[in-house]
mmCIF file of N, CA and C in Angstrom:
data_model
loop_
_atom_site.group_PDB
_atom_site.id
_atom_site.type_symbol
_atom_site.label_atom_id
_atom_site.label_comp_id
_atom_site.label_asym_id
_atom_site.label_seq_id
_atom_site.Cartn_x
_atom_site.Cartn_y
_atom_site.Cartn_z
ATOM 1 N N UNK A 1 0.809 -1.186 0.000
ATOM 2 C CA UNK A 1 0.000 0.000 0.000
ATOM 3 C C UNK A 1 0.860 1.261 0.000
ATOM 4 N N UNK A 2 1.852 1.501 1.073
ATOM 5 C CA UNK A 2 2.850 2.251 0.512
ATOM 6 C C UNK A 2 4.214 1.903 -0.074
ATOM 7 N N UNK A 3 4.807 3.226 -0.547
ATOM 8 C CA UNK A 3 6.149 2.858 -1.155
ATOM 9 C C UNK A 3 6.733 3.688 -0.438
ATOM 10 N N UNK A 4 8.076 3.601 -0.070
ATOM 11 C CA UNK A 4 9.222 4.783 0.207
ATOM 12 C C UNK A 4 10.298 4.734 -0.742
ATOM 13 N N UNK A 5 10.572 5.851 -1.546
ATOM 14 C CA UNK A 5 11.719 5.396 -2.128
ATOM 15 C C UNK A 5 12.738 7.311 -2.190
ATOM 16 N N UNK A 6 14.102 6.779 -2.294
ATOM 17 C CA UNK A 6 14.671 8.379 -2.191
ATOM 18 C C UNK A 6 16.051 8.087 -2.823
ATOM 19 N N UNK A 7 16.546 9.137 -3.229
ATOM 20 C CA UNK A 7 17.942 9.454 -3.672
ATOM 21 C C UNK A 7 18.560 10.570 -2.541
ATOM 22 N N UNK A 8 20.028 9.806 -2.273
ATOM 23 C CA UNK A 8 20.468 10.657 -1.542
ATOM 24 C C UNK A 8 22.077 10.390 -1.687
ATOM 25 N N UNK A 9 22.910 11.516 -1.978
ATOM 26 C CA UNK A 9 24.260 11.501 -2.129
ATOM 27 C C UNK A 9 24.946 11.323 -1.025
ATOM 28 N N UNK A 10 24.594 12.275 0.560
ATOM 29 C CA UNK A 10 25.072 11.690 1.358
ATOM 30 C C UNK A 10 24.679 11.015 2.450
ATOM 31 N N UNK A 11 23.467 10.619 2.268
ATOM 32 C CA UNK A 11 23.032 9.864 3.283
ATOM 33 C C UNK A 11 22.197 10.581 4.090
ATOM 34 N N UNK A 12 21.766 12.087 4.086
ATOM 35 C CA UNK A 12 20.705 12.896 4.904
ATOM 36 C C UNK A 12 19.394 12.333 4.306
ATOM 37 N N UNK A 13 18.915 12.053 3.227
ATOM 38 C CA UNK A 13 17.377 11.862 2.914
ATOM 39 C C UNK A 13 17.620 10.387 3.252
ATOM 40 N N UNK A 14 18.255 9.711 3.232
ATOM 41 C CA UNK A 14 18.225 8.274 3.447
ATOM 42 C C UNK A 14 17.766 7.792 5.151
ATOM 43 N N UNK A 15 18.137 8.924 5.598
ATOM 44 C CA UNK A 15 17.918 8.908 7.398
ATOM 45 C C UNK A 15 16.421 8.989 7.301
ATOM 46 N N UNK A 16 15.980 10.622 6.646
ATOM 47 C CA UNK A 16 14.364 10.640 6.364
ATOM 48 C C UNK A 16 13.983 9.290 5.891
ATOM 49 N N UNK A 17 14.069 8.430 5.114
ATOM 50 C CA UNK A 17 12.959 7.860 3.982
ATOM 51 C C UNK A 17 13.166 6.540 5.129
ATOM 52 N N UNK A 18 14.445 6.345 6.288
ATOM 53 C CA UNK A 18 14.529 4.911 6.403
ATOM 54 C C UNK A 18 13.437 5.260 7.856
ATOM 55 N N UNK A 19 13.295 6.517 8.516
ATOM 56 C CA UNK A 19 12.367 6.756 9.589
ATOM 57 C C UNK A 19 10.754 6.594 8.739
ATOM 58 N N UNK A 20 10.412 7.609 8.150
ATOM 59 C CA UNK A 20 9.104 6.865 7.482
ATOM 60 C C UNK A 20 8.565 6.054 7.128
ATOM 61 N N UNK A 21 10.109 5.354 6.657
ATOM 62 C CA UNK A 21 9.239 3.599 6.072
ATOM 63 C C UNK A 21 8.760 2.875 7.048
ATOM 64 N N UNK A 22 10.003 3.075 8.095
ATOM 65 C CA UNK A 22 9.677 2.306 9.404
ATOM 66 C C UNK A 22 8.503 2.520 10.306
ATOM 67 N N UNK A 23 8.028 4.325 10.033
ATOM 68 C CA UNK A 23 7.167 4.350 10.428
ATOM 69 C C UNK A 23 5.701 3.687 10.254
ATOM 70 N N UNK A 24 5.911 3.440 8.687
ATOM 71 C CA UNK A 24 5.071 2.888 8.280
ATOM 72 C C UNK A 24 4.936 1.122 7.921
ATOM 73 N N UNK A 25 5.671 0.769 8.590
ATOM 74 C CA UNK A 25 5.840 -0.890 8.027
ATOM 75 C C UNK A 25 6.167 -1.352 7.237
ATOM 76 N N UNK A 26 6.993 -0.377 6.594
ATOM 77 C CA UNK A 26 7.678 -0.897 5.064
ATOM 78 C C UNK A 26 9.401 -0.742 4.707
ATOM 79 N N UNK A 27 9.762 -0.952 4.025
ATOM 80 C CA UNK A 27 11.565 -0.390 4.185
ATOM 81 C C UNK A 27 11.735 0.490 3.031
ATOM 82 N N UNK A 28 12.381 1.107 2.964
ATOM 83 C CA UNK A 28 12.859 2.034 2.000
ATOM 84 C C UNK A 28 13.586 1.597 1.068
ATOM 85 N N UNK A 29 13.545 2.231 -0.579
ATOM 86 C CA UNK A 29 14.056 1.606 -1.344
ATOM 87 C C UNK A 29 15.008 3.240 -1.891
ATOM 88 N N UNK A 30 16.168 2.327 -2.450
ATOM 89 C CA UNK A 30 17.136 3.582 -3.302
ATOM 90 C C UNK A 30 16.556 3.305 -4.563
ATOM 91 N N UNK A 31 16.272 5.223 -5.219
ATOM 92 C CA UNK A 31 16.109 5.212 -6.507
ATOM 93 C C UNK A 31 17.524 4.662 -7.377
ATOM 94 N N UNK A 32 17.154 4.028 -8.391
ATOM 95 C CA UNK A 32 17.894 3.226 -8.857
ATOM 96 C C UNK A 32 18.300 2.012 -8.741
ATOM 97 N N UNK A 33 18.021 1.624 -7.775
ATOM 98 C CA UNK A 33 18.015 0.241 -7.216
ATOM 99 C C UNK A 33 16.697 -0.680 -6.912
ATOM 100 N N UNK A 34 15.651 0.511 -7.288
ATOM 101 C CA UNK A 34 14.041 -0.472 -6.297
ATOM 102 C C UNK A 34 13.462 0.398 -7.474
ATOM 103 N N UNK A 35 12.096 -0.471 -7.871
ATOM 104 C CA UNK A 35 11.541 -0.310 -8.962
ATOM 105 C C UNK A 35 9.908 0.364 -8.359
ATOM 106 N N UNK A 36 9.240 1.243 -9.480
ATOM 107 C CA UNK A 36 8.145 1.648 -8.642
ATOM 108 C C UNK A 36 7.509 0.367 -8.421
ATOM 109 N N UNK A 37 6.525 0.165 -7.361
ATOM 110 C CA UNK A 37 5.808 -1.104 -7.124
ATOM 111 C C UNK A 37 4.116 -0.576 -7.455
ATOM 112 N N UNK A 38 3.744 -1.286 -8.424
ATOM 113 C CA UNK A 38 2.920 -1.427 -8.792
ATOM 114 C C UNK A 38 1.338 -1.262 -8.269
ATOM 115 N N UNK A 39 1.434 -1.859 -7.156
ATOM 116 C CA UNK A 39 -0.074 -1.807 -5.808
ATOM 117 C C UNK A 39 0.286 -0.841 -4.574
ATOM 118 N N UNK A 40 1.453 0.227 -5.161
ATOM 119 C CA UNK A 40 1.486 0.928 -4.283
ATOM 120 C C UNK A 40 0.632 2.258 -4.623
ATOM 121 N N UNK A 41 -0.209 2.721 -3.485
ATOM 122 C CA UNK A 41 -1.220 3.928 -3.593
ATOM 123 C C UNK A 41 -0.439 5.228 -2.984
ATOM 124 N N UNK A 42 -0.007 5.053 -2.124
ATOM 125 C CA UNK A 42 0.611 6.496 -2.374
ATOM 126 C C UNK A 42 2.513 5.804 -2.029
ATOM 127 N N UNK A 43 2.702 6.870 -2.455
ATOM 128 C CA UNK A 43 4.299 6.713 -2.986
ATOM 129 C C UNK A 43 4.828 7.619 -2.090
ATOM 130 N N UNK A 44 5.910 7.667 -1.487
ATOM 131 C CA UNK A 44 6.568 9.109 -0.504
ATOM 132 C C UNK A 44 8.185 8.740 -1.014
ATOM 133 N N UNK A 45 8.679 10.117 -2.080
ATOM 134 C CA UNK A 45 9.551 10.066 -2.291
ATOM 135 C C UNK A 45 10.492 11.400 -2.101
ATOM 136 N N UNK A 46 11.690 10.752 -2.015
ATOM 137 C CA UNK A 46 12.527 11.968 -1.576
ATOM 138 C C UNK A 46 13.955 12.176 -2.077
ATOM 139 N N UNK A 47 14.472 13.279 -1.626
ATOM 140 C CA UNK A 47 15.851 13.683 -2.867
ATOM 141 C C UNK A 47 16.450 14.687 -1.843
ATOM 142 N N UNK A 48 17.844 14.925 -1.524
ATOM 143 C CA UNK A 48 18.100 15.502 -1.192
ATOM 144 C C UNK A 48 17.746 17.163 -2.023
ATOM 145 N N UNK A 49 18.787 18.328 -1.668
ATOM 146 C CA UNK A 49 18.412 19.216 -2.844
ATOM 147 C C UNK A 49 19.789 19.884 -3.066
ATOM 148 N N UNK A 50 20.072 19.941 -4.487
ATOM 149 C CA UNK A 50 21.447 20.342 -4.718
ATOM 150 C C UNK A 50 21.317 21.362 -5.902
ATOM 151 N N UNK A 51 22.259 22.053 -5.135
ATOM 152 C CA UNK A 51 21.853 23.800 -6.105
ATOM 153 C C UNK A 51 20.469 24.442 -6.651
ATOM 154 N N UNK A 52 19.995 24.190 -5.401
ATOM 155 C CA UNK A 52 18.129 24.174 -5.578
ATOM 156 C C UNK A 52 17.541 23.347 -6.453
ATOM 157 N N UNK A 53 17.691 22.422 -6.615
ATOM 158 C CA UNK A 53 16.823 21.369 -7.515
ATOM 159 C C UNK A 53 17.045 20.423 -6.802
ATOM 160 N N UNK A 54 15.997 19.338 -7.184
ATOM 161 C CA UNK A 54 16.079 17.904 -6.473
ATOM 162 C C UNK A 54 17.259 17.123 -7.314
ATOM 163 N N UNK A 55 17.360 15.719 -6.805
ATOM 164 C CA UNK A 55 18.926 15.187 -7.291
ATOM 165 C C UNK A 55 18.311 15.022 -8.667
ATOM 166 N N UNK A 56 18.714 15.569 -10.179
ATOM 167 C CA UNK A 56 18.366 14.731 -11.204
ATOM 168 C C UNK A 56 18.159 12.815 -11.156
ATOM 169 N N UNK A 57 18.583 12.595 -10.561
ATOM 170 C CA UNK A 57 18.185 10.982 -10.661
ATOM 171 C C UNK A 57 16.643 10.362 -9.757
ATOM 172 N N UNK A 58 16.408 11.308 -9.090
ATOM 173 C CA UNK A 58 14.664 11.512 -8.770
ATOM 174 C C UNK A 58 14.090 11.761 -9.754
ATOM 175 N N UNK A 59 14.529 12.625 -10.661
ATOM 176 C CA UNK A 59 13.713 13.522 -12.096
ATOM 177 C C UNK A 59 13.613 12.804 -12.821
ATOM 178 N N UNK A 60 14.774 12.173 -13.248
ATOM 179 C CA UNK A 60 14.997 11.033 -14.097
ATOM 180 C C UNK A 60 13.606 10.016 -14.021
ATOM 181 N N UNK A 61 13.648 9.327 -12.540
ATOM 182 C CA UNK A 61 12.793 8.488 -12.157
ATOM 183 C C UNK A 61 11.208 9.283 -12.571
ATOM 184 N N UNK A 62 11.101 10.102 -11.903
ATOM 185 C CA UNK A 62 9.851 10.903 -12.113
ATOM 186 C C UNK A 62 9.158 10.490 -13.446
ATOM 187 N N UNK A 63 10.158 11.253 -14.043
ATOM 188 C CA UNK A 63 9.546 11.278 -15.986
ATOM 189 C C UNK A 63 9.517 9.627 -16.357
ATOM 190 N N UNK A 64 9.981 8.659 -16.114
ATOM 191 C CA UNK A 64 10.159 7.341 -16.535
ATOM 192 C C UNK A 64 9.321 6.156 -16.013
ATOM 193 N N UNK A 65 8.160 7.356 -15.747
ATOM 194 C CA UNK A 65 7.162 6.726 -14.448
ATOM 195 C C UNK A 65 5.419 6.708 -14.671
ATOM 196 N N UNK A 66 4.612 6.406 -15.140
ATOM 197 C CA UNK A 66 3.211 6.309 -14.927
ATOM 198 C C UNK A 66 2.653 6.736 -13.386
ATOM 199 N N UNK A 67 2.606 7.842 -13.169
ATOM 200 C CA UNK A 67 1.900 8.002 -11.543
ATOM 201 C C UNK A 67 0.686 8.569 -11.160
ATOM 202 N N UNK A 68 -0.286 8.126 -12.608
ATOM 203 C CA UNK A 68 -1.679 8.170 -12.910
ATOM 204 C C UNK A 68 -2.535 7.058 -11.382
ATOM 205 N N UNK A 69 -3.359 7.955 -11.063
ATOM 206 C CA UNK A 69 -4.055 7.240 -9.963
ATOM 207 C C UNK A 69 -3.260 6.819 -8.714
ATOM 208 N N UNK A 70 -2.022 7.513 -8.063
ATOM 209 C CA UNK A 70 -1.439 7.770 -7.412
ATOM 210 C C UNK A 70 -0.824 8.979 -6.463
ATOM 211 N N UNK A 71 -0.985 8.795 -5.161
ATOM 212 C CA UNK A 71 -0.803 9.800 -4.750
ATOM 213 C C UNK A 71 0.550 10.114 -3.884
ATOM 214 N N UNK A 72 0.801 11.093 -4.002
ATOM 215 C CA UNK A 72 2.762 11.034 -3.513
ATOM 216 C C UNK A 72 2.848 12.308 -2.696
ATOM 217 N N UNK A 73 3.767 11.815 -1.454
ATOM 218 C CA UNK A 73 4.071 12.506 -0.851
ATOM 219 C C UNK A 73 5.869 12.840 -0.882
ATOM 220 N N UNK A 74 6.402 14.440 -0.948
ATOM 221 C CA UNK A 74 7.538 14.147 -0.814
ATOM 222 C C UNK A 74 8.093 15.114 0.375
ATOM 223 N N UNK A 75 9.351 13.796 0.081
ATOM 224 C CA UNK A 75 10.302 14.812 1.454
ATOM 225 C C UNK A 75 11.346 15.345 0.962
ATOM 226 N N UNK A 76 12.502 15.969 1.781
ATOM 227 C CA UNK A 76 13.371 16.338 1.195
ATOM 228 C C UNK A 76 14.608 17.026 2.344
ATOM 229 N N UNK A 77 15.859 16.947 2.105
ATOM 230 C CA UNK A 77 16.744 17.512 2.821
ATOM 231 C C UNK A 77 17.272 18.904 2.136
ATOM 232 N N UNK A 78 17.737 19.527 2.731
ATOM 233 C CA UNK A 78 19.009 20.357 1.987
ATOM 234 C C UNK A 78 19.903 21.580 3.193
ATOM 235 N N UNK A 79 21.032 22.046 3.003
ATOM 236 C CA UNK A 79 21.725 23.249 3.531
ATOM 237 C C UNK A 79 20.620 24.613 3.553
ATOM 238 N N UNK A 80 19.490 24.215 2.687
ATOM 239 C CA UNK A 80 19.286 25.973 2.770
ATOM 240 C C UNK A 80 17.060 25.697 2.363
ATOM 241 N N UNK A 81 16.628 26.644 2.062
ATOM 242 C CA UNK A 81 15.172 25.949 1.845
ATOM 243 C C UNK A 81 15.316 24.860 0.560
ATOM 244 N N UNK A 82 14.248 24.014 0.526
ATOM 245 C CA UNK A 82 13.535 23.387 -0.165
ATOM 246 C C UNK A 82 12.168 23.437 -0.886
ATOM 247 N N UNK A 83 12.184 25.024 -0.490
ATOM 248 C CA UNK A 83 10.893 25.256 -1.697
ATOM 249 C C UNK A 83 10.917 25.337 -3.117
ATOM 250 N N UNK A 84 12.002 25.698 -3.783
ATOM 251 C CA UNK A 84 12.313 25.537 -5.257
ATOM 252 C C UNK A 84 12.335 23.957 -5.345
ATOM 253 N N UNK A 85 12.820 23.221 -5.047
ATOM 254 C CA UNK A 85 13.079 21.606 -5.436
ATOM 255 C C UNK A 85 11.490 21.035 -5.225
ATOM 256 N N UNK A 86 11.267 21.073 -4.001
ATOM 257 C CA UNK A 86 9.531 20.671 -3.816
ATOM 258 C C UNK A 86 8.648 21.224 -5.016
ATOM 259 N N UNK A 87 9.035 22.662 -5.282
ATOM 260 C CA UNK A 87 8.073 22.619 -6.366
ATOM 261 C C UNK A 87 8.266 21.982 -7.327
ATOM 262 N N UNK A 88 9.571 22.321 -7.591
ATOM 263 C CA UNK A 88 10.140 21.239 -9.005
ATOM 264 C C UNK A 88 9.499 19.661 -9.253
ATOM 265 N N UNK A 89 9.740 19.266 -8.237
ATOM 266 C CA UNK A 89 9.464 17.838 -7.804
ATOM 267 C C UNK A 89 7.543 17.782 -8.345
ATOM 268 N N UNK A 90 7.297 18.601 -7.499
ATOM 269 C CA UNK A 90 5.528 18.399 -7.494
ATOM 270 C C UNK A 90 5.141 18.864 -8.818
ATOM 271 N N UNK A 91 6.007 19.704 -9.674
ATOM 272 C CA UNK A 91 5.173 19.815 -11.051
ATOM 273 C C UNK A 91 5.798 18.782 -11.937
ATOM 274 N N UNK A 92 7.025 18.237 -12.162
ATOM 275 C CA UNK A 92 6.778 17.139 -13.070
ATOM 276 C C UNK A 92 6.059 15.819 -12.449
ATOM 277 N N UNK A 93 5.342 15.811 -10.743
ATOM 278 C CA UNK A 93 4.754 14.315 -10.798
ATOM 279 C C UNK A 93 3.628 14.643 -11.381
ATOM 280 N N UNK A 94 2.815 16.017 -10.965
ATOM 281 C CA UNK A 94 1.599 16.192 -11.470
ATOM 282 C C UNK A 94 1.470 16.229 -13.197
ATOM 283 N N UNK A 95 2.603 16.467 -13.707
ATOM 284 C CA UNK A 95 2.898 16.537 -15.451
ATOM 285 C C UNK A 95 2.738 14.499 -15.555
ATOM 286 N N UNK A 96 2.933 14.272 -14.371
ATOM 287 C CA UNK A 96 3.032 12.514 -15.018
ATOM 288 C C UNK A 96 1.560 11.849 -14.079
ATOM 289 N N UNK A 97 0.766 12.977 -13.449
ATOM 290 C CA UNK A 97 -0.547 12.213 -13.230
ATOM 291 C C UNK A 97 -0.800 11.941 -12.006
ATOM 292 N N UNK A 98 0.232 12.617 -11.356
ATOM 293 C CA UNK A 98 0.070 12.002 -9.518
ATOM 294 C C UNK A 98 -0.626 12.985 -9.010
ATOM 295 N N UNK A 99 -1.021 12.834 -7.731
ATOM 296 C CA UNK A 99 -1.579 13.834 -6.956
ATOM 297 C C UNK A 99 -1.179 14.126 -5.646
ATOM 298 N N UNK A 100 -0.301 15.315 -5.609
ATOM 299 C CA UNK A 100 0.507 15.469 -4.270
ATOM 300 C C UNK A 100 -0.065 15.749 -3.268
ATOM 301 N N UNK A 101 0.572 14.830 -2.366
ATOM 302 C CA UNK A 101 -0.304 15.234 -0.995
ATOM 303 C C UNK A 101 0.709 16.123 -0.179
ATOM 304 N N UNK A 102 0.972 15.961 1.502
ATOM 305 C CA UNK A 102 1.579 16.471 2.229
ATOM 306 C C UNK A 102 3.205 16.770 1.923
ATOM 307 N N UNK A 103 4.254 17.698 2.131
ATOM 308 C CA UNK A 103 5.490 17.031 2.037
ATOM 309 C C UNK A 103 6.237 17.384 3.232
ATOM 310 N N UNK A 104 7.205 17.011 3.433
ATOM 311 C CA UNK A 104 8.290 17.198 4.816
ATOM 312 C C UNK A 104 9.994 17.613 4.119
ATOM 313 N N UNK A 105 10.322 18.937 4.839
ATOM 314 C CA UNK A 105 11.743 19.121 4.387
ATOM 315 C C UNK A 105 12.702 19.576 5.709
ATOM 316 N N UNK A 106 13.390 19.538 6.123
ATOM 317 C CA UNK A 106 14.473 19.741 6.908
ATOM 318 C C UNK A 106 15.645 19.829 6.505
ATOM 319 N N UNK A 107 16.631 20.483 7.272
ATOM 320 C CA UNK A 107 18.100 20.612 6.905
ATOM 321 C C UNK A 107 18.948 19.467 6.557
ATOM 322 N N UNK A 108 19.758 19.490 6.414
ATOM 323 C CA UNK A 108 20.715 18.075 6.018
ATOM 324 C C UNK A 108 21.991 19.031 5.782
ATOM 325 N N UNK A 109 23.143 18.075 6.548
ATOM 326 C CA UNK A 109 24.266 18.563 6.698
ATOM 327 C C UNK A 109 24.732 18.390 5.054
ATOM 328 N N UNK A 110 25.685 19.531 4.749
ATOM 329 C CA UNK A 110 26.112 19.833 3.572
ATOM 330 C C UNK A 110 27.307 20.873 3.878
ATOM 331 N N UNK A 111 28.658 19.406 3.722
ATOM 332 C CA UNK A 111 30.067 20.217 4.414
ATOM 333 C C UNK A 111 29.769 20.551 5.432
ATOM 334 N N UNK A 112 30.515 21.793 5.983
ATOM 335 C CA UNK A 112 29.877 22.882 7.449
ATOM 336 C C UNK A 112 29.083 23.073 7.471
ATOM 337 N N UNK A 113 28.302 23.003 6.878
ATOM 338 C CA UNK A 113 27.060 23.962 6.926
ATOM 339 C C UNK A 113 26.065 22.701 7.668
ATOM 340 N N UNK A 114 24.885 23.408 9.009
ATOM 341 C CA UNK A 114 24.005 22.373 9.430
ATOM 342 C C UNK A 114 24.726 21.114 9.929
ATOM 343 N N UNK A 115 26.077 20.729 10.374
ATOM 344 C CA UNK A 115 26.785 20.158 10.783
ATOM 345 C C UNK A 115 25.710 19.540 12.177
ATOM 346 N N UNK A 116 25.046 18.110 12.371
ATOM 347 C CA UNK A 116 24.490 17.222 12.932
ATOM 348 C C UNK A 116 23.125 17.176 12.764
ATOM 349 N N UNK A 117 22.407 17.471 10.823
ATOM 350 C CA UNK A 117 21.338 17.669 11.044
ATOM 351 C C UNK A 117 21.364 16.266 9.674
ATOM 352 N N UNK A 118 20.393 16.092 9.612
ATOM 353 C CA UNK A 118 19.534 15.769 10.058
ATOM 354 C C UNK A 118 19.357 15.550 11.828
ATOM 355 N N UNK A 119 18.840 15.940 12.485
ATOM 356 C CA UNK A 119 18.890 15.831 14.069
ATOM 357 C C UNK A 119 17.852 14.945 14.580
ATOM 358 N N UNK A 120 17.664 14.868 15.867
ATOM 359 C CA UNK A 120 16.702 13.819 16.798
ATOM 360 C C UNK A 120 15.647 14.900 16.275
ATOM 361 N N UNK A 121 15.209 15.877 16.579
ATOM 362 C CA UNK A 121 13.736 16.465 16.197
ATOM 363 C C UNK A 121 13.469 16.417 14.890
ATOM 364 N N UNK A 122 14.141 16.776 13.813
ATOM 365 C CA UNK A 122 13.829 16.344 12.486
ATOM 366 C C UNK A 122 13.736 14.773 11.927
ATOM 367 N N UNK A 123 14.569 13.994 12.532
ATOM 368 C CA UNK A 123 13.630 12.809 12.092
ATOM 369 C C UNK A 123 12.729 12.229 13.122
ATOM 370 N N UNK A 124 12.227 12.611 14.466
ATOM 371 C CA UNK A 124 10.809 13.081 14.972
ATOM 372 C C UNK A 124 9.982 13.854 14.134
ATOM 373 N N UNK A 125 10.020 14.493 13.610
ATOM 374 C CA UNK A 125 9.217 15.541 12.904
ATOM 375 C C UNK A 125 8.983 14.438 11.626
ATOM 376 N N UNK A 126 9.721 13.505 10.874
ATOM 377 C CA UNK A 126 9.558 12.877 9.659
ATOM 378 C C UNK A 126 8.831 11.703 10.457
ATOM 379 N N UNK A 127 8.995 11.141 11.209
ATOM 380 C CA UNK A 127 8.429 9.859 11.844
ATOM 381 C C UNK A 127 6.844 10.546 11.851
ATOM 382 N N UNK A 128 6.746 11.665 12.992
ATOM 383 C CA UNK A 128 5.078 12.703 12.564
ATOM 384 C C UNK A 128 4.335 12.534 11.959
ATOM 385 N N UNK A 129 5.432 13.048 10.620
ATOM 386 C CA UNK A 129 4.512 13.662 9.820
ATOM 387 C C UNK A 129 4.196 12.076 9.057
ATOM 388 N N UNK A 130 5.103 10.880 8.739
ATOM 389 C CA UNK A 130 4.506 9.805 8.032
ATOM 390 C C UNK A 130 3.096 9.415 8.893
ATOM 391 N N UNK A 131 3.357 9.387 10.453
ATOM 392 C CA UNK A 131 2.107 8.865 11.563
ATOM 393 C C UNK A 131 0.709 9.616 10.949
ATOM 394 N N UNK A 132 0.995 11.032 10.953
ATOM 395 C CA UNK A 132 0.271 12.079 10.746
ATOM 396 C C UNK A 132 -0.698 11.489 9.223
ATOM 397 N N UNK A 133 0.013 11.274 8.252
ATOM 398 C CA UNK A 133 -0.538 11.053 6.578
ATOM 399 C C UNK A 133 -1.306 9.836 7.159
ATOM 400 N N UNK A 134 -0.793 8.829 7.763
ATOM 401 C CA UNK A 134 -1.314 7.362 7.966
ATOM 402 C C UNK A 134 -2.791 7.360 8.622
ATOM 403 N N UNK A 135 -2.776 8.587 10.004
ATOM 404 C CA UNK A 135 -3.961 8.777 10.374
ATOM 405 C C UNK A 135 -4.776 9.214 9.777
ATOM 406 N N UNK A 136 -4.303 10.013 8.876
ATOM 407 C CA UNK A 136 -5.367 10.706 8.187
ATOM 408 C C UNK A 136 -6.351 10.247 7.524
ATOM 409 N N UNK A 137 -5.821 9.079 6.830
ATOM 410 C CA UNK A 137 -6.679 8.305 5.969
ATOM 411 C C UNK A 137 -6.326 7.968 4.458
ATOM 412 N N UNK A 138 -4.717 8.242 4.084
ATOM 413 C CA UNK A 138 -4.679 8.097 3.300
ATOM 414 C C UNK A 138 -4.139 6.337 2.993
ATOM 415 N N UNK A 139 -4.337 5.686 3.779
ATOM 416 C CA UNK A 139 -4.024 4.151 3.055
ATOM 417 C C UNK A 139 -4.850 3.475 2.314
#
């Protein structure tokens, strides 16, 4: 019923996607390595964000994807906001048919910068917010 799947260069969205899955009873898959799954209804995917865009190999995935009658939630790390990449992200799924629901972004260490973040409250806050979607009603 769900999917988790994420790209992450250094391992900050991978912290996110492996707390959500868990939150949710499922394990997380690396883009590129785990294929979309088929009977999954909503999808929660994530990318770190590099030079304000999400990782091209999310995009990649995105466009190479049917996500007609699906609904996706994404997350996302980065050094600085994540509102340019989130949008990015949310207009080519909706260009491929999905329908975005909630998303979650927090810092992620990048070099010095944000040095021990992802932190205990941000992946509290990602554990949340997956609890949060689950109650809601979207399974």
């Amino acid at each position: 019923m769900y999917q988790v799947l994420y790209y992450s260069r250094g391992g900050n969205t991978r912290k996110l996607a492996d707390v959500i899955a868990g939150e949710l009873g499922v394990k997380a898959g690396e883009i590129g390595f785990t294929s979309l799954d088929p009977g999954a209804k909503i999808v929660f995917l994530g990318s770190g964000v590099y030079a304000g865009k999400p990782g091209g190999d999310l995009m990649n995935f995105i466009e190479s994807h049917d996500f007609r009658g699906r609904k996706v939630s994404i997350f996302s790390t980065s050094w600085i906001t994540g509102e340019n990449a989130f949008r990015g992200t949310a207009d080519a799924l909706t260009r491929r048919g999905a329908t975005i629901i909630r998303g979650y972004h927090c810092k992620g260490r990048a070099g010095i910068f944000n040095l021990g973040h992802p932190n205990r409250a941000d992946l509290v806050g990602a554990r949340e917010f997956a609890r949060d979607l689950a109650r809601a009603g979207w399974r």
